[in-house]
GROMACS .gro file of C-alpha atoms in nm:
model
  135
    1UNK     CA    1  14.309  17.923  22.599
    2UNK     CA    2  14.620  18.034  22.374
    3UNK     CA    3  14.639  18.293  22.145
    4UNK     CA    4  14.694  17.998  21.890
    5UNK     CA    5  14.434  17.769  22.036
    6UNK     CA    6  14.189  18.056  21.977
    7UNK     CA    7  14.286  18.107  21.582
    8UNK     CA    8  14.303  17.719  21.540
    9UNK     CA    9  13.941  17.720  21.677
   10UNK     CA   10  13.782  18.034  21.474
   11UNK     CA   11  13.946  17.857  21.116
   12UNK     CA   12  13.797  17.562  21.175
   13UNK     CA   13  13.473  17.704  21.209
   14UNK     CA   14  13.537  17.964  20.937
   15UNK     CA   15  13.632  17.664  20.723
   16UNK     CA   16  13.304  17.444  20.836
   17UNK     CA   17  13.099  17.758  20.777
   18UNK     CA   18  13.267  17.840  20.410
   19UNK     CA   19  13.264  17.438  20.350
   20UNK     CA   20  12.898  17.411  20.402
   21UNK     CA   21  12.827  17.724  20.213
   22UNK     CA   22  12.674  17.947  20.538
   23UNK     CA   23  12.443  17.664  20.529
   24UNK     CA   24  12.310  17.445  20.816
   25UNK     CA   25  12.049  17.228  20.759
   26UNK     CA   26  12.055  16.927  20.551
   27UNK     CA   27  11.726  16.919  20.314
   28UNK     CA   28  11.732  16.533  20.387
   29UNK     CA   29  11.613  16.407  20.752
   30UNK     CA   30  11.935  16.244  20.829
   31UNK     CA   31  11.980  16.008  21.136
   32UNK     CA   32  12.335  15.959  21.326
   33UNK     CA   33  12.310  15.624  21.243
   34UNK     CA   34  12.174  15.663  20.892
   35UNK     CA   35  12.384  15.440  20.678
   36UNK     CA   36  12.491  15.559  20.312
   37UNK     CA   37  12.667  15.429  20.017
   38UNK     CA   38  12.825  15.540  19.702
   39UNK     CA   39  12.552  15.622  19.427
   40UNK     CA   40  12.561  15.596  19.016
   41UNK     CA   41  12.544  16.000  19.009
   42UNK     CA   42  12.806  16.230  19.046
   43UNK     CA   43  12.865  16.562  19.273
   44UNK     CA   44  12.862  16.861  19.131
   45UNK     CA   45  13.214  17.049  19.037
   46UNK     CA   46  13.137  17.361  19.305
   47UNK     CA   47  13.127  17.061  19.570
   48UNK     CA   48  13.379  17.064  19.874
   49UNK     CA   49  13.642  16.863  19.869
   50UNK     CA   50  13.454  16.663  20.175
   51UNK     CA   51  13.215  16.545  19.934
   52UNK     CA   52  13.515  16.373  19.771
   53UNK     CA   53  13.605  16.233  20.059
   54UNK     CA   54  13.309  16.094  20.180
   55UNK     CA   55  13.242  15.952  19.828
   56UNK     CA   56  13.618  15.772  19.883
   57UNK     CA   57  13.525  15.649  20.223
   58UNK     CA   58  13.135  15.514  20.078
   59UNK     CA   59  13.314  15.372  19.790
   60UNK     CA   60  13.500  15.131  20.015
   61UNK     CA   61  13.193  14.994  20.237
   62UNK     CA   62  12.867  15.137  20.420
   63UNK     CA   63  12.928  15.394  20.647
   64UNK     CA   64  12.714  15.580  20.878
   65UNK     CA   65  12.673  15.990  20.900
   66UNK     CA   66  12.827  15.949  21.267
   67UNK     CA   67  13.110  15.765  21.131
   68UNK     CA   68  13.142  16.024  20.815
   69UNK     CA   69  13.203  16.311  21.071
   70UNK     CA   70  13.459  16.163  21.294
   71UNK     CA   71  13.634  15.999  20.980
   72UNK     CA   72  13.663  16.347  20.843
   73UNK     CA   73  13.668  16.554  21.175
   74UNK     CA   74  13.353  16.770  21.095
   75UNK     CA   75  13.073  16.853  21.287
   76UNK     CA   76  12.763  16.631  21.232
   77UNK     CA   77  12.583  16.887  21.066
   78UNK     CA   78  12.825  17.016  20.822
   79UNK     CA   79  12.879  16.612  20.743
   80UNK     CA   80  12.464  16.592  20.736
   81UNK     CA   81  12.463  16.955  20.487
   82UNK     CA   82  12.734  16.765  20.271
   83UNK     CA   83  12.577  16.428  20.262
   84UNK     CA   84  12.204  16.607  20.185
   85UNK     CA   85  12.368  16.770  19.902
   86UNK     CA   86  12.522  16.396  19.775
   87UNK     CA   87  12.158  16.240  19.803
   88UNK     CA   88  12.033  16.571  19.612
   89UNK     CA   89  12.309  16.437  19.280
   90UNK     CA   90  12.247  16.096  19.348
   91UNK     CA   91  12.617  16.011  19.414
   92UNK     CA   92  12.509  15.877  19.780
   93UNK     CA   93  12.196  15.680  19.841
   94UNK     CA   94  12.053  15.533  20.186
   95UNK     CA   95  12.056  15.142  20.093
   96UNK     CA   96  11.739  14.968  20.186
   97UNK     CA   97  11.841  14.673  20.386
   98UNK     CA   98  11.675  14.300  20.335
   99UNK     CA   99  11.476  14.338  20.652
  100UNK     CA  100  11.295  14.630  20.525
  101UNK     CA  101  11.266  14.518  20.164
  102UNK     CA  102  10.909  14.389  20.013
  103UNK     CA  103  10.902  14.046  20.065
  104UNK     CA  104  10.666  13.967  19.780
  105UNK     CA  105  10.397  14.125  19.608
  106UNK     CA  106  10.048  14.183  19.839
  107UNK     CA  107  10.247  14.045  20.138
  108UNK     CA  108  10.222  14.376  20.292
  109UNK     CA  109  10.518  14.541  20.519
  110UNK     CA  110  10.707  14.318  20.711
  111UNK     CA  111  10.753  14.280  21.118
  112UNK     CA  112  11.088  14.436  21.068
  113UNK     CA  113  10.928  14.732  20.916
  114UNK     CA  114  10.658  14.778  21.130
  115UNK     CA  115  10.880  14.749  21.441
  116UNK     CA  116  11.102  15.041  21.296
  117UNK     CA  117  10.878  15.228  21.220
  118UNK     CA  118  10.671  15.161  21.594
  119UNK     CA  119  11.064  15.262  21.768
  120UNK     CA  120  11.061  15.633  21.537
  121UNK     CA  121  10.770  15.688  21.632
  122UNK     CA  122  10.783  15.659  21.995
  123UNK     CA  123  11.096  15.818  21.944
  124UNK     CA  124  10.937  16.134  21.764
  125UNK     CA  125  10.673  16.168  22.045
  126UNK     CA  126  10.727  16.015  22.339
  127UNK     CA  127  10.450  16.138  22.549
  128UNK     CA  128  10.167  16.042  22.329
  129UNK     CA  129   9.916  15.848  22.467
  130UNK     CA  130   9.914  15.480  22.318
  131UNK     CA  131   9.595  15.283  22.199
  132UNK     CA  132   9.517  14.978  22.329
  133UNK     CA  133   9.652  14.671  22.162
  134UNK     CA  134   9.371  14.454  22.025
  135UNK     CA  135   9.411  14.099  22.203
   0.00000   0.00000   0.00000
């Protein structure tokens, strides 16, 4: 590698590192795929600039952490730090889609829930043993 390829390299991470405040990991449990969009609050004014970009870029539609990260050409988990921080002021929230919504009052949690909640699961721990299914 290049004298220059090396300095390119160490400012980026000096920048993710000073960008994320030394900090790296979210206080929110944040998925790749976890979808966010722009909230009534507002960051704070010691924020990085990220945060207004990622605002900009929820503003416009949905996007995914994954997406945030290439979109801004951060790592995942300085996006995920920077997001956390969002949810924290309330300017980002993770929408809760129609499938997952209560469909009514005592009608309990729907297939759709269930099922997601079945996949994280499995997901979490994927050697535990399984109980039978009542037939």
């Amino acid at each position: 590698m290049s004298t220059y390829g090396r300095a390119a390299e160490e400012s980026a991470f000096v920048r993710t590192y000073a960008v994320t405040r030394g900090r790296t990991k979210p206080r929110h449990l944040l998925a790749l795929e976890t979808v966010l969009e722009a909230g009534r609050g507002r960051p704070g004014p010691a924020q990085a600039e990220e945060c207004g970009e990622i605002l900009a870029l929820c503003r416009e539609r949905r996007r995914s952490v994954v997406e945030l990260a290439g979109r801004l050409g951060r790592p995942v988990t300085a996006v995920k730090v920077l997001v956390s921080d969002l949810l924290d002021a309330g300017a980002l929230v993770v929408p809760l889609t129609q499938s997952y919504a209560d469909t009514g009052a005592g009608s309990g949690p729907s297939i759709q829930m269930l099922a997601a909640v079945s996949v994280g699961l499995k997901r979490k721990w994927p050697d535990a043993v399984a109980y039978p299914q009542a037939g």
